[in-house]
Amino acid sequence: ESGISGDKSDANRGLSDYWVVKTDANGSKLWDEDYGGADDDKVHCVPQTMDGGYLLAGHTYSNQNGDISQPNRGLNDYWIVKLSSTAPSQNYFKDADGDGYGNLNGDTLSFSQPPGYVLNSSDCNDANSNIHPGKSDVCNGIDDDCNSIIDQNEITGAAIIPEGSISECPGIPVLLTAYPSTGVSYQWLKNGQPIPGATNRKFTTEEAGFFEVVEMNNFNCAATPNGVSINRITSPEAIITPNGLVNLCVGSTTTLSANYNSVYSYQWYKGTTKIVGATNPVYSTNSGGSYTVAESFGSNCSSVSSPTVISLAPKPSAEITVFGNLDICSTGTVTLKTNIGSGYTYQWKKGFSNIEGATNKAYTANMPGNYKVVITNSYGCSKMSPVITVYKSCKMEGSSEPTQPLLVTFPNPSDGQFTINLHLNDPTDATATMHLINLLGQNVFTAVAPIIDGELNYGIQINNEVPEGIYLLQVLINNVNYSTRLQLIN
């Protein structure tokens, strides 16, 4: 009537069962086996058969159940069990959940398979029929197939790869591709919300937002790789300042400026021709034509400005005609007249200073000095005339000394080609040494010229190596120094 305990390693079948024990020659137990049904079963004798086996002879009150394979004939029947001489005993393992896989810790040794037992012992959870070897391992935090690996079919290598820039202009499509490429289903999300119909591996959008994808395989395993933020930038709106029609005086330079943004790229055009190297926000030119600028950001955002048309306007001519004698020793005045033109305005200058009120086409000079006129036409273009030198060769009134000779350069300002004129009070021959000195006191040019009959009249050509600026011109004659200012412009 005992269950598994003590020397008995096989569970009982009912009230009382047959219990067979085999020992070796020394009496040590080799195996034991329980036979019976649900009721009372008792063995009375165990004769050996001629084939070396045994008969278990007794009676039973059990019906067809347990180890009894035939129905009973009445209340108490004979029941004979034949044991083979060759049938080996085996370990069987309890299969409590009925999934066909036994528990290693619930074994029994038997000639035949007891009910509820199986030959294998590979079940890792005998209380759950959904957990056993051969079961598909799904992602649930459990080792479903008893191989000591939890969720072995999880998705690996999940990622989103954008093609191209993720900062684009509105309306430019951005393609997102999910990985892995096979064995999973996809659902794309924007800002955490599913996008209806977006269930393919590749997803294209023209919108801004935070995009993710949820991937799912056949083992209930899900993966959500790092999302991608797509920014929609403001498209450039190219504008040139100044815009429209611009009048530019011949020989002058104007600067065109595009609206600036540190992330923009620029390319200037004259007409339809790209200007090589003109890739800055500003462009300077002295040439007429139609100019545009293309502004771009990234590979697809661009804008082309409306054209700025530069029209070259002519400068007026500016010449002075002398009416009278430049030596005003006897006359006291001399009249200077310049050319006239439609829309011209005038400004007379003595030296580098404007003469107040001297804005007519003629001016009467009553003082020695260097005179010139600036003429401006209706386009706003100006030109300065060559210098006219008015002087007095006689003694000043009340003075016994002759007037100081006046050193004159013209034109002044000069582009590097100018004439030096000096009248000495003594009509002798001599040699003049001329120096051009910059504001740092450095001599940048030297020339020597003859003086004939007390007059120096010498033309000079200075190359472009001398930069534009204000210089001091010194003329040294017989240890006497004469000087004046000279402005060079390129």
Coordinates of N, CA and C in Angstrom, one line a residue, residues 325-327 389 391 393 405-408 410 419-434 448-459 475-478 482:
N325 N 46.0 136.3 -67.8 CA 47.4 135.9 -67.5 C 47.4 135.2 -66.1
L326 N 48.0 134.0 -66.0 CA 48.0 133.3 -64.8 C 48.9 134.0 -63.8
D327 N 49.8 134.8 -64.3 CA 50.7 135.7 -63.4 C 49.9 136.9 -63.2
T389 N 47.6 126.7 -62.1 CA 48.4 127.4 -61.1 C 48.4 128.9 -61.4
Y391 N 49.8 132.5 -60.0 CA 50.9 132.9 -59.2 C 51.2 134.4 -59.4
S393 N 54.6 136.9 -59.8 CA 56.0 136.9 -60.0 C 56.7 138.1 -59.4
P405 N 58.7 131.3 -54.9 CA 58.2 130.5 -56.0 C 57.2 129.4 -55.6
L406 N 56.2 129.1 -56.4 CA 55.1 128.2 -56.1 C 55.4 126.9 -56.8
L407 N 55.5 125.8 -56.1 CA 55.6 124.5 -56.7 C 54.2 123.9 -57.0
V408 N 54.0 123.6 -58.2 CA 52.7 123.1 -58.7 C 52.9 121.7 -59.3
F410 N 50.3 118.9 -61.5 CA 48.9 118.7 -62.1 C 49.0 117.5 -63.1
T419 N 52.7 116.4 -64.0 CA 53.7 117.3 -64.4 C 54.0 118.2 -63.2
I420 N 55.3 118.4 -63.0 CA 55.8 119.3 -61.9 C 56.2 120.6 -62.6
N421 N 55.7 121.7 -62.0 CA 56.0 123.1 -62.6 C 56.5 124.0 -61.4
L422 N 57.6 124.7 -61.7 CA 58.2 125.6 -60.7 C 58.9 126.7 -61.4
H423 N 58.5 128.0 -61.1 CA 59.1 129.2 -61.7 C 60.0 129.8 -60.6
L424 N 61.3 129.9 -60.8 CA 62.2 130.5 -59.9 C 62.3 132.0 -60.2
N425 N 62.5 132.8 -59.1 CA 62.7 134.2 -59.3 C 64.0 134.6 -60.1
D426 N 64.9 133.6 -60.1 CA 66.2 133.9 -60.7 C 66.2 133.0 -62.0
P427 N 66.3 133.6 -63.2 CA 66.2 132.8 -64.4 C 67.6 132.2 -64.7
T428 N 68.0 131.2 -63.9 CA 69.3 130.6 -64.1 C 69.0 129.1 -64.5
D429 N 70.1 128.4 -64.9 CA 70.1 127.0 -65.1 C 70.6 126.3 -63.9
A430 N 69.9 125.2 -63.6 CA 70.4 124.4 -62.4 C 69.8 122.9 -62.6
T431 N 70.0 122.2 -61.5 CA 69.5 120.8 -61.5 C 68.6 120.6 -60.3
A432 N 67.4 120.0 -60.5 CA 66.4 119.7 -59.4 C 66.4 118.2 -59.1
T433 N 66.5 117.9 -57.8 CA 66.3 116.5 -57.3 C 64.9 116.4 -56.7
M434 N 64.1 115.5 -57.1 CA 62.7 115.4 -56.7 C 62.6 114.1 -55.9
V448 N 65.6 113.2 -61.2 CA 66.4 114.4 -61.4 C 66.1 115.0 -62.7
A449 N 65.9 116.3 -62.7 CA 65.5 117.0 -63.9 C 66.3 118.4 -64.0
P450 N 66.5 118.9 -65.2 CA 67.2 120.2 -65.4 C 66.2 121.3 -65.2
I451 N 66.8 122.5 -64.8 CA 66.1 123.8 -64.7 C 66.7 124.7 -65.8
I452 N 65.9 125.1 -66.7 CA 66.4 126.0 -67.8 C 65.7 127.4 -67.6
D453 N 66.6 128.4 -67.6 CA 66.1 129.8 -67.5 C 65.2 129.9 -66.3
G454 N 65.5 129.2 -65.2 CA 64.8 129.4 -63.9 C 63.4 128.7 -63.9
E455 N 63.2 127.8 -64.9 CA 61.9 127.1 -64.9 C 62.0 125.6 -64.9
L456 N 61.3 124.9 -64.0 CA 61.2 123.5 -64.0 C 59.9 123.1 -64.5
N457 N 59.9 122.3 -65.6 CA 58.6 121.8 -66.2 C 58.9 120.3 -66.6
Y458 N 58.5 119.4 -65.7 CA 59.0 118.0 -65.9 C 57.8 117.0 -65.6
G459 N 57.7 116.2 -66.6 CA 56.6 115.1 -66.5 C 57.1 113.8 -65.9
V475 N 61.2 119.1 -53.8 CA 62.1 119.5 -54.9 C 63.3 120.3 -54.3
L476 N 64.5 119.7 -54.5 CA 65.7 120.4 -53.9 C 66.5 121.0 -55.0
I477 N 66.7 122.4 -54.9 CA 67.5 123.1 -55.9 C 68.4 124.0 -55.2
N478 N 69.7 123.7 -55.4 CA 70.8 124.6 -54.8 C 70.5 124.7 -53.3
Y482 N 61.7 123.0 -51.9 CA 60.3 123.3 -52.2 C 59.5 122.1 -52.1

